[in-house]
Coordinates of C-alpha atoms in Angstrom, one line a residue:
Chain A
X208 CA -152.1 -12.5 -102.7
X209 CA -155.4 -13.8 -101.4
X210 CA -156.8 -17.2 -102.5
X211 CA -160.5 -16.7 -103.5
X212 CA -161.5 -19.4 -101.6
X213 CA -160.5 -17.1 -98.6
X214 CA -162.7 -14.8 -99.1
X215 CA -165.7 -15.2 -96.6
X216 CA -167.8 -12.6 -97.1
X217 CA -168.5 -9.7 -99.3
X218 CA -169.6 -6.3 -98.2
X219 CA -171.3 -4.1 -101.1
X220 CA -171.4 -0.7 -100.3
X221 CA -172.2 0.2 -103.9
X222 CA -173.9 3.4 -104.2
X223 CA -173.0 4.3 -100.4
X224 CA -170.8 7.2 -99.5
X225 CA -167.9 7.1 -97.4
X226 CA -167.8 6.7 -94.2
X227 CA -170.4 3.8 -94.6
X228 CA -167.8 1.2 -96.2
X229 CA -165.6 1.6 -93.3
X230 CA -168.3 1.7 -90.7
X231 CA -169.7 -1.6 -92.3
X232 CA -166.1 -3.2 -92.5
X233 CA -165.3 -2.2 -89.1
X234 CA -169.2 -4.1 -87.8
X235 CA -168.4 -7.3 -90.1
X236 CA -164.7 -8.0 -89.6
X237 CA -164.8 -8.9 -85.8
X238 CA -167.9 -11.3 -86.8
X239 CA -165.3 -13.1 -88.8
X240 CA -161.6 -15.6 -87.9
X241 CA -158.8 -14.4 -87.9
X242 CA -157.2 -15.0 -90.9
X243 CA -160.0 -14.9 -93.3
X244 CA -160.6 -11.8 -95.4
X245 CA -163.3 -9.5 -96.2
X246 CA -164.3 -7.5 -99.6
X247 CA -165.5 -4.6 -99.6
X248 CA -167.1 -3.3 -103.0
X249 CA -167.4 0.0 -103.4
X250 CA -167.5 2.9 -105.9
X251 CA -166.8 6.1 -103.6
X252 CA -163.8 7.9 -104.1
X253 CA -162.7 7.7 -100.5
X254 CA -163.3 4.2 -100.0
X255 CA -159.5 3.9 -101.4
X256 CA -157.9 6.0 -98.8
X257 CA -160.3 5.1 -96.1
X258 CA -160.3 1.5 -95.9
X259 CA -156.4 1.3 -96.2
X260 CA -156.3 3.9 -93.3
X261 CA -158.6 2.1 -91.3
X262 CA -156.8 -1.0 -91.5
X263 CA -153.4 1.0 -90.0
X264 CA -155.5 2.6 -87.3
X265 CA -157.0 -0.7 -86.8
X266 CA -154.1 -3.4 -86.7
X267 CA -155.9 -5.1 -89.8
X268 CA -154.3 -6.0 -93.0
X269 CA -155.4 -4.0 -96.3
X270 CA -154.7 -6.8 -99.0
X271 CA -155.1 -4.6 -101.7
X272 CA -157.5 -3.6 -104.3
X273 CA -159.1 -5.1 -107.7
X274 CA -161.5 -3.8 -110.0
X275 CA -165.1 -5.0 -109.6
X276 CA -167.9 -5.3 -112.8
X277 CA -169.1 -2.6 -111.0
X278 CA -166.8 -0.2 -108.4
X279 CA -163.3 -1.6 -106.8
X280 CA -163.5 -4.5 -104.5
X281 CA -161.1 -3.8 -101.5
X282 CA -159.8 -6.9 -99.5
X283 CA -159.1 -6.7 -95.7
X284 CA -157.6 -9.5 -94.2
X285 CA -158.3 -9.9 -90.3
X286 CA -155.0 -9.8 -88.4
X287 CA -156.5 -9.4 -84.8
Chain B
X223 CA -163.8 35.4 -78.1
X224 CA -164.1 34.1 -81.4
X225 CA -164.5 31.1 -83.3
X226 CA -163.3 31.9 -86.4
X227 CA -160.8 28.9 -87.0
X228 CA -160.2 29.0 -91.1
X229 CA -157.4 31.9 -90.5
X230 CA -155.8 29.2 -93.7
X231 CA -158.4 30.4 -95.6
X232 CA -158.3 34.2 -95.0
X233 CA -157.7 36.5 -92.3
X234 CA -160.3 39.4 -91.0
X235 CA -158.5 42.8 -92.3
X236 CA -155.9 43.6 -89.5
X237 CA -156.5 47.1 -87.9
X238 CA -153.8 48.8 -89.2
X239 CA -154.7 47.2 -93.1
X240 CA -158.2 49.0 -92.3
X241 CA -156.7 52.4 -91.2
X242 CA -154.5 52.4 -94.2
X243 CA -157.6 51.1 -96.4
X244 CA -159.4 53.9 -95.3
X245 CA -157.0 56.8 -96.1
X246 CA -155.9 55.5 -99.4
X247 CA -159.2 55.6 -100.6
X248 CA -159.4 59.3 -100.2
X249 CA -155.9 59.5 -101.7
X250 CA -155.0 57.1 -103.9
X251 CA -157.9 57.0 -106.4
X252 CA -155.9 58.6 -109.2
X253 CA -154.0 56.9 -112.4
X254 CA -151.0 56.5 -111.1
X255 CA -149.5 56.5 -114.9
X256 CA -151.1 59.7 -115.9
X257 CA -149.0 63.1 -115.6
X258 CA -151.0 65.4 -113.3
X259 CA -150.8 66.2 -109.3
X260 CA -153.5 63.4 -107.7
X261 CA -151.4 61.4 -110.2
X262 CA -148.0 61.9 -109.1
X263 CA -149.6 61.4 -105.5
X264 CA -150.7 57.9 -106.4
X265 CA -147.8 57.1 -108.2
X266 CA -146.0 57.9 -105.3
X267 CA -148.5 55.7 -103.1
X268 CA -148.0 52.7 -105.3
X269 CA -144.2 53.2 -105.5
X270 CA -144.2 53.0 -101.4
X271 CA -146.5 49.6 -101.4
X272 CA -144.4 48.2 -104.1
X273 CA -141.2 48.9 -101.8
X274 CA -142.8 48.2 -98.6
X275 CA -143.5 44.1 -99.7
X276 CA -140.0 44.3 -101.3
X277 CA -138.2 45.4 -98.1
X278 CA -141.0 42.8 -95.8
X279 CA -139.6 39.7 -98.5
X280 CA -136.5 41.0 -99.1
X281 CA -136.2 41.4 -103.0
X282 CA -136.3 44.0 -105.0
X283 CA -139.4 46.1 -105.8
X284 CA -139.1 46.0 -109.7
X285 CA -139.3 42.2 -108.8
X286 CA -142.2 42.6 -107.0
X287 CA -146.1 42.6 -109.3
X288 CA -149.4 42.6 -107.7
X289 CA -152.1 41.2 -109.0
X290 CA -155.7 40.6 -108.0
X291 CA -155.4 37.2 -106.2
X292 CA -153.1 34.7 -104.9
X293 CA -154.3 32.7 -107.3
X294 CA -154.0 34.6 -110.7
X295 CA -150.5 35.3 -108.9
X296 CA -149.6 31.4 -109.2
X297 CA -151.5 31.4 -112.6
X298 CA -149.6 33.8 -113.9
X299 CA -145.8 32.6 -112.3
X300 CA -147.0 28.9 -114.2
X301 CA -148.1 30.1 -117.3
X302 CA -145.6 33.4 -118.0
X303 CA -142.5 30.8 -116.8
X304 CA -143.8 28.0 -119.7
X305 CA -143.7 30.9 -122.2
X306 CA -140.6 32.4 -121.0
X307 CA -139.2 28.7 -121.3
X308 CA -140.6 27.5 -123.8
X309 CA -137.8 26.7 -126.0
X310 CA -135.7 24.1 -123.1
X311 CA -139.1 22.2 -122.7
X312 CA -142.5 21.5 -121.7
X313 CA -141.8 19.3 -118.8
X314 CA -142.8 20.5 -114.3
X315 CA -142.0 19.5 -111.3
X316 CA -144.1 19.7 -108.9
X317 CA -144.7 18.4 -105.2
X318 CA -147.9 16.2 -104.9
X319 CA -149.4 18.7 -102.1
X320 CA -149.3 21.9 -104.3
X321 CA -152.2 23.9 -104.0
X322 CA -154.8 23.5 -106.7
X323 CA -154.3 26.8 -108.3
X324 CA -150.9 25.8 -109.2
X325 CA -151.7 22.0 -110.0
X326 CA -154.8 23.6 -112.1
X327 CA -152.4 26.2 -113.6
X328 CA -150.0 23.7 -114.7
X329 CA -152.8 21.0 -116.0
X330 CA -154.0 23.8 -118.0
X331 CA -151.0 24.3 -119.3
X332 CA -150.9 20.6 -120.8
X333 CA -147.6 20.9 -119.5
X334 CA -145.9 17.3 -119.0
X335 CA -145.8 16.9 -115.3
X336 CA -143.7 15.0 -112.6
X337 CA -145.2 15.0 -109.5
X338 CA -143.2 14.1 -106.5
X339 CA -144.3 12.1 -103.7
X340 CA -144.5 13.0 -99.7
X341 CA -144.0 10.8 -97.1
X342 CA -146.7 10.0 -94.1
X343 CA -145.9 13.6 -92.7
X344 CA -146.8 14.9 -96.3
X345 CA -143.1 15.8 -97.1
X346 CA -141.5 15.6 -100.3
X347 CA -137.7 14.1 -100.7
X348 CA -135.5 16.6 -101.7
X349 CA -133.4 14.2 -103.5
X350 CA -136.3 12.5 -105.2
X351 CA -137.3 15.9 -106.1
X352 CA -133.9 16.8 -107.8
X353 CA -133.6 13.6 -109.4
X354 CA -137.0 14.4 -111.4
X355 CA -135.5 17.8 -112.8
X356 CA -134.9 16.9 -116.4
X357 CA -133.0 19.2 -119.5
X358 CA -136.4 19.7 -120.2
X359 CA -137.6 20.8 -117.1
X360 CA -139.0 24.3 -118.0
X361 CA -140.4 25.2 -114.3
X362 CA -140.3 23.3 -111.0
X363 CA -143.1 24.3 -108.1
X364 CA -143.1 23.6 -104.1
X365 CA -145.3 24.6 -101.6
X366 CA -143.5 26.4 -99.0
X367 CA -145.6 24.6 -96.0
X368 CA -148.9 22.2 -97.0
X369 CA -151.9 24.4 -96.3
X370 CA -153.8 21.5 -95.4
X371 CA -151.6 19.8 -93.0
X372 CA -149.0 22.5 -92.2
X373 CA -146.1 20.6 -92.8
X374 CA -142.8 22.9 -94.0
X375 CA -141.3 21.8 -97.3
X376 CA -137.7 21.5 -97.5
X377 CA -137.4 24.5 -99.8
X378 CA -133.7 25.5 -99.0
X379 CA -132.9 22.0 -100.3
X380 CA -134.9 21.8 -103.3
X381 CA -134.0 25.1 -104.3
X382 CA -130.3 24.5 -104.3
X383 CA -131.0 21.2 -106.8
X384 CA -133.0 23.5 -109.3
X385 CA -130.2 25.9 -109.1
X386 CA -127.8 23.1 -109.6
X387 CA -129.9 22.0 -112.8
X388 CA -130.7 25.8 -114.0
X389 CA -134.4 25.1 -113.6
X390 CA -136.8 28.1 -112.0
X391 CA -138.5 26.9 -108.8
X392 CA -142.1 28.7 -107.9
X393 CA -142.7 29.1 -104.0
X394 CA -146.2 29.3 -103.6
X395 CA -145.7 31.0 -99.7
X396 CA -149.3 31.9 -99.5
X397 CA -149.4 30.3 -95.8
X398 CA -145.4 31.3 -94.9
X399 CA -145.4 35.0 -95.8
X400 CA -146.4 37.1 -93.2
X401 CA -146.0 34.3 -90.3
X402 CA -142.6 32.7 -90.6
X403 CA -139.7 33.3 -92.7
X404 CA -139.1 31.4 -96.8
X405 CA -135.8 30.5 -97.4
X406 CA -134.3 32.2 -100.3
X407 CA -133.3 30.6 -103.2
X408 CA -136.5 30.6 -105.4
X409 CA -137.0 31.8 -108.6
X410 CA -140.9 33.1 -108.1
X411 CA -143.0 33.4 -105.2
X412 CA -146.5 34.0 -105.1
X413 CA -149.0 35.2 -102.2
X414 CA -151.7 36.3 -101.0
X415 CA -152.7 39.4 -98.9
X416 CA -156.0 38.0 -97.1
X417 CA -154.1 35.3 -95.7
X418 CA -151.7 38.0 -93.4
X419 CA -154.3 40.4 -93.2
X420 CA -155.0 42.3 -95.5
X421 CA -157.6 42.7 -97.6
X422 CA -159.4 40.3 -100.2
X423 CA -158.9 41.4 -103.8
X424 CA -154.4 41.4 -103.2
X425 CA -151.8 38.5 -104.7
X426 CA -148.4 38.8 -105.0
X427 CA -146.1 37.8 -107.6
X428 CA -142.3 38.0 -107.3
X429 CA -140.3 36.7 -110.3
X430 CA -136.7 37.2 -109.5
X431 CA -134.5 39.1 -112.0
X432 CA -132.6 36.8 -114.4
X433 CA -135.6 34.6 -114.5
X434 CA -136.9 33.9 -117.7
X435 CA -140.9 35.1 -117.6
X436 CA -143.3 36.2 -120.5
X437 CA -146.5 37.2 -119.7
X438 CA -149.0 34.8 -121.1
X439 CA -151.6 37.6 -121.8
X440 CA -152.4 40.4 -124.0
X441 CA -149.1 43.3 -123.3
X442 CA -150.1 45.5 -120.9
X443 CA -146.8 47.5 -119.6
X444 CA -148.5 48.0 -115.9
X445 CA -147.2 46.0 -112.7
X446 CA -143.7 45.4 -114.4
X447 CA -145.5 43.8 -117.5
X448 CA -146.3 40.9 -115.7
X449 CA -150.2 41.8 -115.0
X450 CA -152.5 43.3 -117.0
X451 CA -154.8 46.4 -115.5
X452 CA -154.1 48.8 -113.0
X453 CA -153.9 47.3 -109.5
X454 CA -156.2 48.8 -106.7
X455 CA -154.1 51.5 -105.0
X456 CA -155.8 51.5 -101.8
X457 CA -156.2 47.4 -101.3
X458 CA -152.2 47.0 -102.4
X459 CA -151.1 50.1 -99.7
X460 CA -153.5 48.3 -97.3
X461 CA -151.9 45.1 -98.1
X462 CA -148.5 46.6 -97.7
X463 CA -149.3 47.9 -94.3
X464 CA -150.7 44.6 -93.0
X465 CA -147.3 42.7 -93.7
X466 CA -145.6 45.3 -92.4
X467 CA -147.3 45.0 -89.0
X468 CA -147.9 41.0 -89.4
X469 CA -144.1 41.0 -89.4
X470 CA -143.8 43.4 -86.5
X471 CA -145.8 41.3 -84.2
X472 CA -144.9 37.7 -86.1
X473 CA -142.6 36.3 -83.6
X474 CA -144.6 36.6 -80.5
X475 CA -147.5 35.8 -82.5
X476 CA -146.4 33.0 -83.9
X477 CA -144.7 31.6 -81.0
X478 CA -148.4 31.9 -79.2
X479 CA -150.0 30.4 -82.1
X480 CA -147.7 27.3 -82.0
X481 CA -148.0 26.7 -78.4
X482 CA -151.9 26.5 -79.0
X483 CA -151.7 24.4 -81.9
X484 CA -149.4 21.9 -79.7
X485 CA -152.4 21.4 -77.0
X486 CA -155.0 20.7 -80.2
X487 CA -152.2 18.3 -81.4
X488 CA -152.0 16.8 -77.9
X489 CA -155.1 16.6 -76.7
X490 CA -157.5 15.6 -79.8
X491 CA -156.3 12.2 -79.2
X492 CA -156.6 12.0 -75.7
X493 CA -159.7 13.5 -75.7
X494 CA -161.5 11.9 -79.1
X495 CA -161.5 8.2 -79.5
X496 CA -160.1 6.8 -83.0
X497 CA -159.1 10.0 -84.4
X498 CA -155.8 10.4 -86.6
X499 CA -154.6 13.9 -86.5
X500 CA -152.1 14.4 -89.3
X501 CA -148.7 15.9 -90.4
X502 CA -145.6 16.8 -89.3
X503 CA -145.8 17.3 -85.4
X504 CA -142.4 19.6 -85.3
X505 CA -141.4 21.1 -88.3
X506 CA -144.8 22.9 -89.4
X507 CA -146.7 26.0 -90.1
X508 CA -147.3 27.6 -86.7
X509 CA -150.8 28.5 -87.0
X510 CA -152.5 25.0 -88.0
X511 CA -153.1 21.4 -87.5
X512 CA -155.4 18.7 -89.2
X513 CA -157.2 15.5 -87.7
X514 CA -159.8 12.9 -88.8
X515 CA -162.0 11.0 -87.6
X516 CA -163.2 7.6 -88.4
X517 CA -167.0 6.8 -89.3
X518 CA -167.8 10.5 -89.7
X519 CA -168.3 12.5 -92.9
X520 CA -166.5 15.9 -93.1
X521 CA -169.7 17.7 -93.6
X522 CA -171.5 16.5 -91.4
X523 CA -168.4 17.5 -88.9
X524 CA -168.7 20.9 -90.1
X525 CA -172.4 21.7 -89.9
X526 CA -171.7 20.3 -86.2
X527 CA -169.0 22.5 -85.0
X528 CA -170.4 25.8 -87.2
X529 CA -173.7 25.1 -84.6
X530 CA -170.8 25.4 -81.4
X531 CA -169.9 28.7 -83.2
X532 CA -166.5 27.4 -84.6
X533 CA -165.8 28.0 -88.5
X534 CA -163.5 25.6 -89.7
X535 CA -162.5 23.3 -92.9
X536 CA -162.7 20.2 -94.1
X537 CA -160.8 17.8 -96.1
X538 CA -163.0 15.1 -96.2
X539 CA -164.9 14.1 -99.6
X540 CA -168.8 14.9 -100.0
X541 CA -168.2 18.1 -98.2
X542 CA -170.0 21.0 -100.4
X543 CA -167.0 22.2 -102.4
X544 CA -166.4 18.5 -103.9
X545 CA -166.5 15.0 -104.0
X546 CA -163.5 14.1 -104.0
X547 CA -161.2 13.8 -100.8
X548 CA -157.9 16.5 -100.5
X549 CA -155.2 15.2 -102.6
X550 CA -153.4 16.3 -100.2
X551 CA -154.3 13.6 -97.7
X552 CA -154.3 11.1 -100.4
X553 CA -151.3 11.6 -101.1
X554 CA -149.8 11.1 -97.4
X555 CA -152.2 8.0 -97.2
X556 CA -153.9 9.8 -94.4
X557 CA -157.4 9.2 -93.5
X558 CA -159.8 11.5 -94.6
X559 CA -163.0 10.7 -93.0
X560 CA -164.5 12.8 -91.0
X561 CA -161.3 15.5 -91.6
X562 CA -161.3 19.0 -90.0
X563 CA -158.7 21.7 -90.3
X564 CA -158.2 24.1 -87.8
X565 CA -156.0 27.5 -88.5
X566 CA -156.0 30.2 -85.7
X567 CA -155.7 33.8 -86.0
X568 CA -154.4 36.5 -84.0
X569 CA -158.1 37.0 -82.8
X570 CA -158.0 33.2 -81.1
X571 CA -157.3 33.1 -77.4
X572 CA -156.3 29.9 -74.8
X573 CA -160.1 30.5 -73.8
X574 CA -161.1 29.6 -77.7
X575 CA -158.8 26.6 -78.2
X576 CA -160.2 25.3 -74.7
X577 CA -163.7 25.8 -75.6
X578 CA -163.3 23.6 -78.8
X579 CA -161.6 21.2 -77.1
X580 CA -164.2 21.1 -74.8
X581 CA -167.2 20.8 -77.1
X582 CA -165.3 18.1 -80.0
X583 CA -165.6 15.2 -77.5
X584 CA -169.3 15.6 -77.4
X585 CA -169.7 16.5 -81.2
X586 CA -168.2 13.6 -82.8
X587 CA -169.8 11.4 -79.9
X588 CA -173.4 12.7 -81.5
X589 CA -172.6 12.1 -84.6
X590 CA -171.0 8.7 -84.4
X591 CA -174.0 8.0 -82.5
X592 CA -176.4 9.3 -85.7
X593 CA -174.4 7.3 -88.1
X594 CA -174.5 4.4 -85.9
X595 CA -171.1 3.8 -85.4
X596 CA -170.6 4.6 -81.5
X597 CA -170.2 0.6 -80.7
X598 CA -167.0 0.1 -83.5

């Protein structure tokens, strides 16, 4: 697993209906090195399928996800 | 020209489902249990639909029940099998990409449920499937081909397994019959007439004799004692008729369906940038496909393409119906952004399929654009 100390920014899409999490992981990940990983926080239902599937279109590696205090944090891990 | 793509969904009445429609409503209005002349007439009427849909699925017409949906057909081949079985168990099998009506059916049923997992291509193991069959397993279900994603079920396979462990399997065929041939083996099948053809308002239910099956409703000795009510004559003859001629004309048909289906498969991702289309490329349903498209919502997708004249579904969460995405794409881990399906009827021509190709580019540009997601 991830370190938290990896983790260089957090995205919160709380509130925010698909596709928005993946459209605002897909504008923040380039803006990040490789190697360093992103959260996403979200609470849409689709946010679990769509971020994973994002990061197989993408090249990117889906870490996995945790529950947040509030919605599921979902960590991407930039592999390109 | 048309651009009526949600043929999945249900099927404009066929000509020769109207022509019989129309006669049996002058004929066939009678009880056909009653003892009396326009009686024996509609007895005799029902007696010919009943064999008709027999002979198209090859079973026997005591076998056969109609009912007034495709769904209270699957309702009924759940719930009647759990009564009928209710002294080996509780416990069902099912694939994770049944149709809701089944998975509804069987949650109502509190029944205790093992669903079985598909793969990428949305297709479930047959030998993970037989390994969940338990002495307890009162009633196992399978799709026959996803009717979200079109991808055929190994049902040959799985049936032999539940025959091997004496467990009834339900073939919900409601995409298959009509277009393409179910392999035999099944204990019940269930379908539905609108999606070959015929008219709205006609399921079928076929429970094979020797299977164990109580009707979970108040007795009622009509339609083999299965469903409760009498039928309507003239939408069951005119549902008869249609399979008749959808099986007359399903080979070419199909074949010319297929071929039109490939050039959506193939072209979509030539012709749309960062679009997933989704299950299996070979082994599927002739007459539909399924894609996806990053940074779009499904409704959005859908108000777009119903403006270009094309009426087509959507996967995709948020969309009107629900808010939740298809389980059937969450299951295969597919992405379900932005998801369209397209099924084509025997009213789509090349000229149709070109036409949407021609005008998706543009669309999903647009809205990419909206959402401000055309520089990802």
């Amino acid at each position: 697993m991830t370190d938290e100390r990896d983790v260089v920014r957090v995205l919160d899409c709380l509130g925010r209906p698909c596709p928005v999490p993946v459209i605002e992981l897909a504008r923040a990940l380039p803006t990040v090195r490789v190697g360093t990983v992103i959260d996403v926080l979200s609470d849409d239902a689709a946010a679990r399928l769509d971020i994973p599937a994002w990061c197989r279109l993408k090249g990117q590696e889906y870490v996995g996800a945790t529950p947040a205090p509030a919605g599921t944090a979902y960590r991407v891990r930039r592999a390109s | 020209m048309s651009g009526y793509f949600d043929a999945a969904a249900g099927l404009p009445l066929s000509a020769a489902g109207r022509q019989a429609l129309l006669a049996a409503l002058d004929d066939g209005w009678a009880d056909p249990s009653r003892l009396y002349g326009a009686a024996r007439r509609a007895r005799l009427l029902l007696d010919g639909a009943r064999e008709s849909v027999a002979a198209s699925l090859a079973v026997r017409p005591d076998e056969v029940s109609f009912t007034p949906s495709g769904t209270l057909a699957a309702h009924l081949a759940v719930l009647g099998t759990l009564a009928g079985r209710a002294a080996v168990g509780g416990h069902v099998v099912q694939s994770a990409v049944e149709h809701s009506c089944v998975l509804s059916a069987t949650e109502h049923a509190a029944a205790d449920v093992s669903t079985v997992a598909v793969d990428a291509v949305g297709r479930v193991d047959a030998p993970a499937f037989g390994a969940a069959l338990r002495p307890d397993t009162a009633l196992a279900c399978l799709i026959s081909a996803s009717h979200e994603v079109g991808t055929v079920q190994p049902v040959a396979a799985v049936a032999a397994a539940c025959h091997e462990a004496r467990v009834p399997l339900l073939v919900d065929a409601a995409q298959s019959v009509g277009r393409v041939s179910v392999p035999a083996g099944w204990s019940l099948l269930t379908a539905s007439a609108r999606k070959w053809g015929g008219p709205t308002g006609v399921g079928v239910l076929v429970v094979r004799t020797g299977t164990r099956w109580r009707s979970p409703l108040p007795p009622d000795e009509r339609e083999g004692g299965r469903v409760p009510g009498a039928p309507s004559l003239p939408l069951v003859l005119s549902a008869a008729v249609a399979l008749e001629s959808a099986l007359t004309e399903a080979d070419a048909e199909q074949a010319r369906l297929r071929r039109l289906v490939d050039r959506l498969r193939e072209q979509i991702p030539r012709t749309v940038p960062d679009v997933e289309v989704v299950g299996d490329p070979a082994d599927r349903l002739p007459h539909l496909m399924t894609f996806s498209c990053l940074y779009l919502d499904g409704e959005s997708l859908l108000s777009a393409l119903d403006r270009e004249g094309f009426a087509v579904s959507s996967g995709s969460s948020c969309t009107a119906s629900t808010l939740e995405p298809s389980h059937v794409l969450a299951a295969m881990g597919a992405l379900t952004s932005g998801n369209i399906r397209v099924s084509l009827s025997r009213e789509t021509t090349e000229q149709d399929v070109d036409r949407f190709l021609s005008v998706l580019p543009g669309v999903v540009a647009g809205l990419r654009r909206d959402a401000g997601a055309d520089d990802l």
